[in-house]
Coordinates of C-alpha atoms in Angstrom, one line a residue:
M1 CA 186.8 46.9 52.0
K2 CA 183.2 47.9 52.9
T3 CA 182.0 50.7 55.2
I4 CA 178.5 50.5 56.7
K5 CA 176.9 53.4 58.4
L6 CA 174.1 52.6 60.8
I7 CA 171.8 55.4 62.0
T8 CA 169.6 54.8 65.0
F9 CA 166.8 57.2 65.8
K10 CA 163.5 57.3 67.6
L11 CA 160.3 56.4 65.9
M12 CA 158.2 59.5 66.2
L13 CA 154.4 60.1 66.9
L14 CA 153.2 56.5 66.6
F15 CA 152.5 53.8 69.1
L16 CA 155.0 51.0 70.1
T17 CA 157.8 53.5 69.8
T18 CA 161.2 52.7 71.4
T19 CA 164.4 54.6 71.1
L20 CA 168.1 54.1 71.9
F21 CA 169.5 57.0 73.9
V22 CA 173.2 56.6 74.3
N23 CA 174.9 58.6 77.1
C24 CA 178.4 59.4 76.1
E25 CA 181.2 58.5 78.5
N26 CA 184.0 59.6 76.4
D27 CA 185.4 62.8 78.1
T28 CA 187.3 63.7 75.0
A29 CA 184.3 63.6 72.8
L30 CA 182.3 65.7 75.3
E31 CA 185.1 68.3 75.5
T32 CA 185.1 68.8 71.8
Q33 CA 181.3 69.1 71.6
D34 CA 180.4 71.5 74.4
E35 CA 178.8 73.8 71.9
V36 CA 175.6 72.7 70.3
L37 CA 176.0 72.2 66.5
T38 CA 172.9 72.5 64.4
V39 CA 173.1 70.0 61.6
A40 CA 169.6 70.1 60.0
K41 CA 166.4 72.0 60.1
Q42 CA 164.2 69.1 59.5
A43 CA 164.2 65.5 60.8
P44 CA 165.9 63.4 58.2
F45 CA 163.5 60.4 58.6
S46 CA 159.9 59.5 59.0
S47 CA 158.7 56.3 60.6
R48 CA 155.7 54.2 61.6
L49 CA 154.8 50.7 62.6
V50 CA 153.7 48.3 59.9
Y51 CA 152.0 45.0 60.2
T52 CA 151.8 41.6 58.4
N53 CA 149.8 42.6 55.4
E54 CA 151.8 45.6 54.5
I55 CA 155.1 43.8 55.1
E56 CA 154.1 40.9 52.8
R57 CA 153.2 43.4 50.1
N58 CA 156.9 44.4 49.9
T59 CA 158.3 41.6 47.7
I60 CA 162.0 42.6 48.4
I61 CA 161.5 42.3 52.2
S62 CA 159.2 39.2 52.2
S63 CA 161.5 37.3 49.8
K64 CA 164.5 38.0 52.0
L65 CA 162.6 36.9 55.1
R66 CA 161.7 33.6 53.4
G67 CA 165.3 33.0 52.8
I68 CA 165.7 32.3 56.5
T69 CA 163.7 29.1 56.1
Q70 CA 160.9 27.7 54.1
N71 CA 158.9 26.9 57.2
R72 CA 156.6 29.5 58.5
N73 CA 154.9 29.3 61.9
N74 CA 152.4 31.8 63.4
A75 CA 153.4 34.8 61.2
S76 CA 157.0 34.5 62.2
F77 CA 160.0 33.0 60.5
E78 CA 162.2 30.5 62.3
S79 CA 165.7 29.6 61.5
D80 CA 166.5 26.0 62.3
T81 CA 170.2 26.6 61.6
N82 CA 170.7 29.6 63.8
G83 CA 168.1 29.0 66.5
F84 CA 166.3 32.3 66.3
T85 CA 162.8 33.5 65.5
V86 CA 162.0 36.7 63.6
D87 CA 158.6 38.1 64.6
T88 CA 157.1 39.5 61.4
D89 CA 153.7 40.5 62.9
V90 CA 155.1 44.0 63.3
A91 CA 158.1 46.0 62.1
N92 CA 159.4 49.5 62.5
Y93 CA 159.3 51.0 59.0
V94 CA 161.7 53.9 58.5
E95 CA 161.9 56.1 55.4
K96 CA 164.5 58.7 54.6
S97 CA 163.1 62.1 54.0
D98 CA 165.0 62.4 50.7
G99 CA 163.4 59.2 49.4
S100 CA 166.8 57.5 48.9
G101 CA 166.0 54.4 51.1
Y102 CA 163.9 52.7 53.8
S103 CA 164.3 49.9 56.2
Y104 CA 162.2 47.4 58.2
T105 CA 163.3 46.5 61.7
F106 CA 162.1 43.2 63.2
A107 CA 162.3 41.8 66.8
I108 CA 164.3 38.6 67.2
S109 CA 164.1 36.0 69.9
R110 CA 166.5 33.0 70.4
D111 CA 165.7 29.6 71.6
G112 CA 166.3 29.3 75.4
V113 CA 167.7 32.8 75.6
V114 CA 166.2 35.0 78.3
G115 CA 167.4 38.2 79.7
S116 CA 167.6 41.9 79.1
E117 CA 169.5 42.0 75.8
L118 CA 167.6 43.1 72.8
E119 CA 168.2 41.8 69.3
N120 CA 166.8 43.1 66.0
L121 CA 167.0 42.2 62.4
V122 CA 167.2 45.2 60.0
L123 CA 166.5 44.9 56.3
S124 CA 167.4 48.1 54.4
V125 CA 166.6 48.9 50.8
N126 CA 168.3 51.5 48.5
T127 CA 165.4 52.9 46.5
D128 CA 167.6 53.9 43.6
T129 CA 169.3 50.5 43.1
Q130 CA 166.7 48.3 44.9
E131 CA 169.7 46.6 46.6
L132 CA 169.0 45.1 50.0
S133 CA 171.4 45.2 53.0
T134 CA 170.9 43.2 56.2
V135 CA 172.3 43.4 59.7
L136 CA 171.7 41.9 63.1
I137 CA 171.9 44.3 65.9
K138 CA 172.1 43.4 69.6
Y139 CA 171.7 46.0 72.3
H140 CA 173.4 44.8 75.5
Y141 CA 171.0 46.3 78.0
T142 CA 170.8 45.6 81.7
A143 CA 167.4 44.8 83.2
T144 CA 167.2 48.4 84.4
Q145 CA 167.9 49.8 81.0
L146 CA 165.4 47.5 79.3
Q147 CA 162.8 48.7 81.8
E148 CA 163.8 52.3 81.0
L149 CA 163.4 51.6 77.3
L150 CA 160.0 50.2 77.9
Q151 CA 158.9 53.0 80.1
T152 CA 160.4 56.1 78.4
G153 CA 161.3 55.0 74.9
H154 CA 165.1 55.5 75.4
V155 CA 168.1 54.4 77.5
S156 CA 169.9 57.3 79.1
T157 CA 172.9 55.3 80.4
H158 CA 175.9 53.6 78.8
S159 CA 175.3 50.4 76.9
E160 CA 177.2 48.3 74.3
T161 CA 175.9 47.4 70.9
T162 CA 176.9 44.5 68.7
V163 CA 176.4 44.8 64.9
T164 CA 176.7 41.8 62.5
P165 CA 176.5 42.6 58.8
I166 CA 174.9 39.7 56.8
E167 CA 175.8 38.8 53.3
G168 CA 174.2 36.1 51.2
D169 CA 171.4 34.1 52.7
F170 CA 170.9 33.3 56.4
S171 CA 172.5 29.9 56.1
N172 CA 175.9 31.6 55.9
L173 CA 175.3 33.6 59.1
L174 CA 178.2 33.0 61.5
A175 CA 177.8 32.3 65.2
E176 CA 178.3 35.2 67.6
S177 CA 181.8 34.0 68.3
N178 CA 183.0 35.4 64.9
T179 CA 186.1 37.3 65.5
L180 CA 186.7 39.1 62.3
P181 CA 188.0 42.5 63.3
C182 CA 185.5 45.4 62.8
T183 CA 185.5 48.9 64.3
I184 CA 182.6 51.1 65.0
Q185 CA 182.1 54.8 65.7
I186 CA 178.9 56.3 67.1
T187 CA 177.8 59.9 67.1
T188 CA 174.6 60.8 68.8
Y189 CA 172.2 63.5 67.6
H190 CA 169.1 65.0 69.1
I191 CA 165.9 66.2 67.4
T192 CA 163.7 68.8 69.0
P193 CA 160.2 68.3 67.7
D194 CA 159.1 71.9 68.3
T195 CA 161.7 73.3 65.9
G196 CA 162.6 70.2 63.9
E197 CA 166.3 71.0 64.4
T198 CA 168.9 68.3 65.0
F199 CA 172.0 68.7 67.2
L200 CA 175.2 66.9 67.8
Y201 CA 175.6 65.2 71.2
G202 CA 177.2 67.4 73.8
T203 CA 176.9 68.7 77.3
N204 CA 174.7 71.6 76.0
S205 CA 172.6 69.6 73.6
Q206 CA 171.2 66.8 75.7
C207 CA 167.5 66.4 76.0
Q208 CA 166.4 68.7 78.8
H209 CA 162.7 68.0 78.7
E210 CA 161.1 65.9 81.4
I211 CA 159.7 62.5 80.4
D212 CA 156.2 61.4 81.5
P213 CA 156.7 57.9 82.9
D214 CA 153.0 57.1 82.7
S215 CA 152.6 57.9 79.0
G216 CA 156.1 57.3 77.9
E217 CA 156.0 60.6 75.9
T218 CA 159.2 62.6 75.4
E219 CA 159.8 66.0 74.0
C220 CA 163.1 65.1 72.4
E221 CA 164.1 62.6 69.7
V222 CA 167.5 60.9 70.0
Y223 CA 169.3 59.0 67.2
N224 CA 172.8 57.7 66.7
V225 CA 175.1 57.6 63.6
M226 CA 177.2 54.4 63.7
N227 CA 180.1 54.1 61.3
I228 CA 181.2 50.4 61.0
L229 CA 184.4 49.5 59.2
C230 CA 184.8 45.7 58.5
P231 CA 187.5 43.9 56.5
P232 CA 186.6 42.3 53.1
S233 CA 184.2 39.4 53.3
S234 CA 185.7 35.9 52.9
S235 CA 185.0 33.8 49.8
N236 CA 182.4 31.7 51.6
G237 CA 180.2 34.7 52.3
T238 CA 180.9 35.1 56.0
S239 CA 180.4 38.4 57.7
G240 CA 182.1 40.4 60.4
T241 CA 180.8 41.1 63.9
T242 CA 181.7 44.2 65.9
T243 CA 180.9 45.4 69.4
S244 CA 180.8 49.1 70.2
T245 CA 180.8 50.7 73.6
N246 CA 178.7 53.6 72.3
N247 CA 181.4 56.2 73.0
N248 CA 180.3 59.3 71.1
T249 CA 182.8 60.9 68.8
N250 CA 182.9 64.2 67.0
A251 CA 181.8 64.1 63.3
S252 CA 184.2 66.0 61.1
S253 CA 181.8 66.1 58.1
D254 CA 178.4 67.6 57.8
P255 CA 176.0 64.8 59.1
S256 CA 173.2 66.1 57.0
N257 CA 175.0 64.6 54.0
N258 CA 174.5 61.2 55.6
T259 CA 170.9 61.2 54.6
S260 CA 171.1 62.5 51.1
N261 CA 173.8 60.7 49.2
G262 CA 174.8 57.7 51.2
G263 CA 178.2 59.3 52.2
T264 CA 179.9 58.3 55.5
T265 CA 182.1 59.9 58.0
T266 CA 185.7 58.6 57.3
P267 CA 186.9 56.4 60.1
P268 CA 190.1 57.4 61.9
N269 CA 193.4 56.2 60.3
S270 CA 191.7 55.1 57.1
N271 CA 193.7 57.4 54.9
N272 CA 190.7 57.6 52.6
Q273 CA 191.6 54.3 51.1
N274 CA 188.0 53.2 50.6
D275 CA 186.6 56.0 48.6
S276 CA 185.9 53.6 45.7
T277 CA 184.2 50.9 47.8
D278 CA 180.5 50.4 48.1
R279 CA 178.9 52.4 50.9
E280 CA 175.5 51.7 52.5
E281 CA 173.3 53.5 54.9
I282 CA 171.0 51.6 57.2
V283 CA 168.3 53.2 59.3
T284 CA 166.8 51.5 62.4
T285 CA 165.2 51.9 65.8
P286 CA 165.2 49.4 68.6
L287 CA 162.1 47.2 68.7
L288 CA 161.2 45.0 71.6
T289 CA 159.7 41.5 71.2
I290 CA 156.1 41.1 72.1
S291 CA 157.0 38.8 75.0
Q292 CA 159.5 41.4 76.3
I293 CA 157.0 44.2 76.2
I294 CA 154.3 42.3 78.1
G295 CA 156.6 40.3 80.4
N296 CA 158.7 43.3 81.4
C297 CA 155.6 45.3 82.2
M298 CA 153.5 42.7 84.0
N299 CA 156.3 40.7 85.7
G300 CA 159.0 43.3 85.9
N301 CA 158.6 43.4 89.7
S302 CA 159.7 39.9 90.7
F303 CA 158.0 40.3 94.1
T304 CA 154.5 40.9 92.6
P305 CA 154.4 39.2 89.1
L306 CA 151.0 39.6 87.5
L307 CA 151.2 36.9 84.8
T308 CA 150.9 33.3 85.8
Q309 CA 152.5 30.5 83.8
E310 CA 149.1 29.7 82.4
M311 CA 148.7 33.3 81.3
Q312 CA 152.1 33.4 79.7
S313 CA 151.4 30.1 77.8
W314 CA 148.0 31.6 76.6
L315 CA 149.8 34.7 75.4
R316 CA 152.3 32.6 73.4
D317 CA 149.4 30.7 71.8
N318 CA 147.4 33.8 70.9
R319 CA 149.9 36.0 69.0
N320 CA 147.3 38.4 67.6
L321 CA 145.9 39.2 71.1
S322 CA 149.4 39.4 72.5
L323 CA 150.3 42.0 69.8
A324 CA 147.3 44.1 70.7
I325 CA 148.2 44.0 74.3
S326 CA 151.8 45.0 73.6
N327 CA 150.6 47.9 71.5
Y328 CA 148.4 49.0 74.4
I329 CA 151.4 48.9 76.8
Q330 CA 153.6 51.0 74.5
N331 CA 150.8 53.5 73.9
V332 CA 149.2 53.9 77.3
G333 CA 152.3 53.2 79.4
C334 CA 153.2 50.5 81.9
N335 CA 151.5 52.0 85.0
D336 CA 149.4 50.4 87.8
S337 CA 146.2 51.3 86.0
S338 CA 147.2 49.7 82.7
K339 CA 148.6 46.7 84.4
D340 CA 145.2 46.1 86.1
F341 CA 143.4 46.6 82.9
I342 CA 145.6 44.1 81.0
E343 CA 145.4 41.5 83.8
N344 CA 141.6 41.7 83.8
A345 CA 141.5 41.6 80.0
I346 CA 143.7 38.5 79.8
E347 CA 141.5 36.8 82.4
A348 CA 138.3 37.7 80.5
M349 CA 139.7 36.6 77.1
M350 CA 140.9 33.3 78.6
E351 CA 137.4 32.6 79.9
E352 CA 135.7 33.7 76.7
P353 CA 137.6 32.5 73.6
S354 CA 135.6 34.7 71.2
L355 CA 136.4 37.9 73.0
T356 CA 139.1 40.1 71.5
F357 CA 141.1 42.8 73.1
E358 CA 139.3 45.5 71.1
K359 CA 135.9 44.1 72.1
Y360 CA 137.1 44.1 75.7
I361 CA 138.0 47.7 75.4
R362 CA 134.6 48.6 74.0
E363 CA 132.9 46.8 76.8
R364 CA 134.8 48.8 79.4
V365 CA 134.1 52.0 77.5
E366 CA 130.4 51.2 77.6
E367 CA 130.6 50.6 81.3
K368 CA 132.5 53.8 81.9
L369 CA 130.0 55.9 79.9
E370 CA 127.0 54.4 81.8
E371 CA 128.6 55.8 84.9
R372 CA 129.7 59.0 83.2
P373 CA 127.3 60.1 80.5
F374 CA 129.4 63.2 79.8
G375 CA 132.5 61.0 79.2
L376 CA 132.6 61.5 75.4
I377 CA 132.5 65.2 75.6
E378 CA 135.7 67.0 76.2
A379 CA 134.6 69.9 78.3
P380 CA 135.8 71.6 81.5
C381 CA 134.4 69.8 84.5
S382 CA 133.2 73.1 86.0
E383 CA 131.0 73.6 82.8
L384 CA 129.1 70.4 83.1
V385 CA 126.8 71.7 85.8
K386 CA 125.1 74.0 83.3
W387 CA 123.8 71.0 81.4
Q388 CA 123.5 68.5 84.3
A389 CA 119.8 69.0 85.1
L390 CA 118.9 68.8 81.4
A391 CA 120.9 65.6 81.0
M392 CA 119.1 64.1 83.9
H393 CA 115.7 65.2 82.6
N394 CA 113.2 62.3 82.7
P395 CA 109.6 62.9 81.3
P396 CA 106.9 63.1 83.9
V397 CA 104.1 60.6 84.2
S398 CA 101.7 62.7 82.1
V399 CA 104.1 62.5 79.2
T400 CA 104.8 58.7 79.4
N401 CA 101.1 58.0 79.9
R402 CA 100.2 59.9 76.7
V403 CA 102.9 58.1 74.7
H404 CA 101.8 54.7 76.0
A405 CA 98.2 55.5 75.3
I406 CA 98.6 56.5 71.6
D407 CA 101.0 53.6 71.1
N408 CA 98.2 51.2 72.3
Q409 CA 95.6 53.0 70.2
D410 CA 97.5 53.3 66.9
L411 CA 98.4 49.8 65.9
T412 CA 100.9 49.8 63.1
F413 CA 103.2 47.2 61.5
F414 CA 106.0 49.6 61.5
T415 CA 107.7 51.8 64.2
D416 CA 105.9 52.2 67.5
Y417 CA 105.8 55.3 69.7
A418 CA 108.6 55.6 72.2
I419 CA 110.4 58.4 74.1
Q420 CA 114.0 58.5 72.9
T421 CA 115.5 60.0 76.0
I422 CA 117.2 57.4 78.0
E423 CA 115.9 57.0 81.5
N424 CA 118.2 57.6 84.5
A425 CA 120.6 59.6 82.3
E426 CA 122.0 56.5 80.7
G427 CA 123.4 57.0 77.3
H428 CA 126.4 58.9 76.0
L429 CA 126.1 62.6 75.5
V430 CA 127.4 63.7 72.1
N431 CA 126.4 67.4 72.2
M432 CA 125.9 70.2 74.7
D433 CA 125.0 73.6 73.3
Y434 CA 123.8 76.9 74.6
F435 CA 122.6 79.9 72.5
P436 CA 121.9 83.0 74.6
V437 CA 120.5 86.5 73.9
E438 CA 120.7 89.1 76.6
I439 CA 117.7 91.5 76.8
T440 CA 118.2 94.7 78.9
S441 CA 114.8 96.1 77.9
F442 CA 111.8 94.2 76.4
P443 CA 110.0 95.1 73.2
I444 CA 106.6 96.7 73.2
N445 CA 103.6 94.4 73.4
P446 CA 101.2 95.8 70.8
S447 CA 98.1 94.5 72.7
T448 CA 99.0 96.6 75.8
S449 CA 101.4 99.2 74.4
L450 CA 103.7 98.3 77.3
P451 CA 106.9 96.3 77.3
Y452 CA 106.5 92.6 77.4
T453 CA 107.1 90.9 80.7
P454 CA 109.6 88.1 80.5
E455 CA 106.8 85.5 80.9
E456 CA 104.7 87.2 78.2
F457 CA 107.6 87.3 75.8
L458 CA 108.5 83.6 76.3
T459 CA 104.8 82.8 75.4
Y460 CA 104.9 85.0 72.4
F461 CA 108.2 83.3 71.3
R462 CA 106.7 79.9 71.7
L463 CA 103.5 80.6 69.7
N464 CA 105.5 82.3 67.0
I465 CA 108.7 80.2 67.1
N466 CA 108.9 79.9 63.3
S467 CA 109.3 83.7 63.0
F468 CA 112.3 83.5 65.2
I469 CA 114.3 80.9 63.3
D470 CA 115.5 80.4 59.7
N471 CA 112.8 78.2 58.2
T472 CA 115.2 76.8 55.6
W473 CA 116.7 74.8 58.5
A474 CA 113.5 73.9 60.4
V475 CA 109.8 74.5 60.8
F476 CA 107.9 73.6 63.9
E477 CA 104.3 72.5 63.5
P478 CA 101.8 70.8 65.8
V479 CA 101.3 67.1 64.8
V480 CA 98.2 66.4 62.7
Y481 CA 98.1 62.7 61.9
Q482 CA 95.4 60.3 60.7
N483 CA 95.6 56.5 60.5
G484 CA 92.3 54.9 59.9
S485 CA 90.0 55.6 62.8
F486 CA 92.9 56.9 64.9
S487 CA 93.9 60.6 64.7
I488 CA 96.0 63.2 66.4
D489 CA 95.6 66.9 66.2
D490 CA 97.7 68.9 68.7
T491 CA 97.1 72.3 67.2
D492 CA 94.9 73.5 70.1
L493 CA 97.1 71.9 72.8
W494 CA 100.2 73.6 71.4
N495 CA 98.5 77.0 71.2
S496 CA 97.0 76.7 74.7
N497 CA 98.3 78.2 78.0
N498 CA 99.7 74.8 79.0
P499 CA 101.2 72.8 76.0
M500 CA 102.4 69.9 78.2
T501 CA 102.4 66.6 76.1
A502 CA 101.9 68.4 72.8
L503 CA 103.5 66.7 69.8
L504 CA 105.4 68.8 67.3
T505 CA 106.9 67.8 64.0
L506 CA 110.2 69.4 62.9
D507 CA 110.4 69.7 59.2
I508 CA 114.1 69.8 58.5
P509 CA 116.0 69.6 55.2
V510 CA 117.2 66.0 55.4
D511 CA 114.5 64.4 57.5
E512 CA 111.6 65.1 59.8
G513 CA 111.6 64.6 63.5
T514 CA 109.0 64.5 66.3
V515 CA 109.3 66.0 69.7
I516 CA 107.0 66.1 72.7
V517 CA 106.7 68.9 75.3
S518 CA 107.9 67.3 78.5
D519 CA 108.2 70.3 80.8
Y520 CA 106.5 73.6 81.0
S521 CA 106.5 76.6 83.3
D522 CA 106.3 80.4 83.1
S523 CA 110.1 80.6 82.6
N524 CA 110.8 77.6 80.3
F525 CA 109.5 74.8 78.2
T526 CA 111.3 71.6 77.3
V527 CA 111.0 69.2 74.3
I528 CA 112.4 65.7 73.9
T529 CA 112.7 63.5 70.8
L530 CA 110.1 60.9 70.1
E531 CA 110.0 57.8 68.0
T532 CA 106.8 57.7 65.9
P533 CA 105.4 55.7 62.9
W534 CA 105.7 58.7 60.6
D535 CA 109.2 59.9 61.6
S536 CA 110.7 56.6 62.7
E537 CA 113.7 56.5 65.1
H538 CA 116.4 59.1 65.3
P539 CA 120.1 58.1 65.8
V540 CA 120.5 60.9 68.4
S541 CA 118.1 61.3 71.3
G542 CA 117.8 64.9 72.3
V543 CA 116.5 67.2 75.1
R544 CA 116.2 70.9 74.3
D545 CA 115.1 73.6 76.7
F546 CA 113.9 77.1 75.9
G547 CA 113.6 79.7 78.6
F548 CA 115.0 82.7 80.4
T549 CA 117.0 83.6 83.5
Q550 CA 117.7 86.9 85.2
N551 CA 121.2 88.3 85.7
S552 CA 122.3 89.8 89.0
W553 CA 122.4 93.2 87.3
G554 CA 118.8 93.0 86.2
S555 CA 118.9 92.0 82.5
Y556 CA 117.4 88.8 81.2
V557 CA 118.9 86.0 79.1
F558 CA 116.7 84.2 76.7
Y559 CA 118.3 81.0 75.6
T560 CA 117.9 77.6 74.0
R561 CA 120.0 74.8 75.6
A562 CA 120.3 71.1 74.6
V563 CA 122.0 67.8 75.3
D564 CA 121.9 65.0 72.7
R565 CA 122.7 61.3 73.3
M566 CA 123.4 58.4 71.1
A567 CA 120.2 56.3 70.7
D568 CA 122.0 53.0 70.9
A569 CA 125.0 53.3 73.1
I570 CA 128.2 54.6 71.5
D571 CA 127.9 54.7 67.7
Y572 CA 131.2 53.1 66.5
V573 CA 130.4 53.9 62.9
V574 CA 130.3 57.6 63.8
A575 CA 133.3 57.3 66.1
N576 CA 135.3 55.8 63.3
S577 CA 134.0 58.2 60.6
P578 CA 136.4 60.6 58.9
I579 CA 133.7 63.3 59.2
P580 CA 134.9 66.3 61.4
N581 CA 133.4 66.7 64.8
D582 CA 130.9 69.5 64.0
V583 CA 129.6 68.4 60.6
A584 CA 126.8 66.3 62.2
F585 CA 125.6 69.4 64.0
F586 CA 126.1 71.9 61.2
G587 CA 122.3 72.3 60.5
S588 CA 121.5 72.5 64.2
D589 CA 124.1 75.2 64.8
A590 CA 122.9 77.2 61.8
L591 CA 119.3 76.9 63.1
W592 CA 120.0 78.2 66.6
N593 CA 122.4 80.8 65.3
S594 CA 119.5 82.2 63.4
F595 CA 117.4 82.1 66.7
Q596 CA 119.9 84.4 68.2
E597 CA 120.0 86.8 65.3
K598 CA 116.2 86.9 64.7
L599 CA 115.3 87.2 68.4
T600 CA 117.9 90.1 68.8
A601 CA 116.6 91.8 65.7
F602 CA 113.0 91.6 66.8
V603 CA 113.7 93.1 70.2
N604 CA 115.7 95.9 68.8
L605 CA 113.2 96.8 66.1
N606 CA 110.2 96.8 68.5
G607 CA 111.4 99.2 71.2
G608 CA 113.6 97.0 73.2
T609 CA 117.4 96.4 73.6
A610 CA 119.1 93.1 73.1
Q611 CA 122.5 91.7 72.1
I612 CA 123.8 88.3 71.2
N613 CA 126.0 86.7 73.9
N614 CA 128.6 84.1 73.1
K615 CA 127.3 80.6 72.3
E616 CA 128.8 77.5 73.9
S617 CA 129.0 74.1 72.4
Y618 CA 130.9 70.9 73.3
R619 CA 131.1 67.8 71.2
P620 CA 133.1 64.6 71.3
I621 CA 136.6 64.6 70.0
W622 CA 136.1 61.6 67.7
E623 CA 139.8 61.2 66.9
K624 CA 140.4 60.8 70.7
I625 CA 137.5 58.3 71.0
K626 CA 139.0 56.3 68.1
K627 CA 142.3 56.2 69.9
V628 CA 140.6 54.8 73.0
L629 CA 138.8 52.1 71.0
R630 CA 142.0 51.1 69.2
G631 CA 143.8 50.9 72.5
E632 CA 146.1 53.8 71.7
I633 CA 145.2 55.8 74.8
S634 CA 143.7 54.9 78.2
I635 CA 139.9 54.7 78.8
D636 CA 140.6 57.1 81.6
E637 CA 141.1 59.8 78.9
L638 CA 137.4 59.8 78.4
D639 CA 136.5 62.3 81.1
C640 CA 135.9 66.0 81.6
L641 CA 138.8 68.4 81.8
E642 CA 140.0 69.5 85.2

């Protein structure tokens, strides 16, 4: 006699997650479990979604799948004998924390069968023996329950489950009318992610956290332990089928043992007669088919279906695109916004065969960022006003005229001259920074023996800027350039009382860069990046302002403030780079930190009083952007923080 224990739990932290939450209706079971019983301090499983390439690399699993039939169609296996299709594009991979086993759960669809029931194929491997166990699981959901599973990742009301153990190959699989008597027990456990503790099901241990219907996120993981007791298999390899009503029962043994040594809870009235029999442990989580995920979301409301028959046919013929869309629904949620996005995406891809869902997402991201150049930067909305004017800065006619003039005079076969700021604030901001120094009394001007005025001190700073920064990070020099008969020497212009249009070269450790003075007044001067034949183009277009403002209490703040944009729309290479957010700006931060330190020291050493105020910097959260581009979170996530 064989005992099979089936444990169902929620796939955690990854997309396309669905869970089975079973609400106990057995009053006796509830009465015996009113007190929460902690059974483990750490979740006994880890899980993730895997796709075709990884599934095929597991020879045990792929060989078993090929046992269904020798015919393969569109990355799925079809059984002519049993009339069902196993979708092998994606599977829930579950691994036991103690390393004793793992399983792959696949979605199943049957010819001509529609409705709310969910059927999965589970292949489980014992890592010690490399033995494979297989079961078919059917969740008898109502339409409402299936929608709840889609929306929240679990079902909170009573449902039945049918489990069919499979021995031998699939040709021996009996029809569902098999009546071999099997019994099943189910005990439900909860995992609280904040503590990692697991609890037996009971009136005091149910998930109390609210569920966000838009995101589908929950703050509680739910899994079930199913003990199935079937009679011995017959000589022709047939298997037993059992239906459980998911009534939770009290587990008399420590459930933590279920994940370590393959032991099972002894079924009632067994008299321990099966201690010498083989025992298996199978781990699974409910997995919807792609068609169920998309269809239930888009056409779940029969009064306003969003998918036409033509669209549904197109989805069946384009499995890879359908998989990407189903992933999007599970990750983003099935709400009005995501439905509109998917409907528009399907229409666009049907019209343009070369368009993929990922490319469609990127196009929409570009459109959004054209409207909202601050979209990549995760900053409080109230803070954006501090950089708004600088982000909207466009060079005046005098600047553009000079750039065009020298571009026409200096004819090269290489890079031309071009202003790298993007007119009309188009482009995607990737950096906002602000480095302030507060001055309560100004240093003494040696030429007058009086304190500098704010305007005088800004001029002194500009003309001696290299004395106020760490020159290992950068040196500012007026451009001196010769190309045949054409030459530029902006030394006098930079040192004049009005340096507008002056070109400066920044000698930095990795590369050199050129900027042009695009704004000047008694209280500030602004430089913008420039493409030149000697420094080429920069991947980031920047605008940096230097100046001072006066506080209401009389002190002055000298600062440098900047916004930087991607030169060529969003840089997907950067967005998908493993480099941390601030690495690209490490040198810039070090340079302007030194500005704060040296300016403060100069003031304090020359008869004035100054202090460094807190700097501010906001950069893209690249991990978040990657998730948007992969369809794991909504494009609407690219916005400032309320």
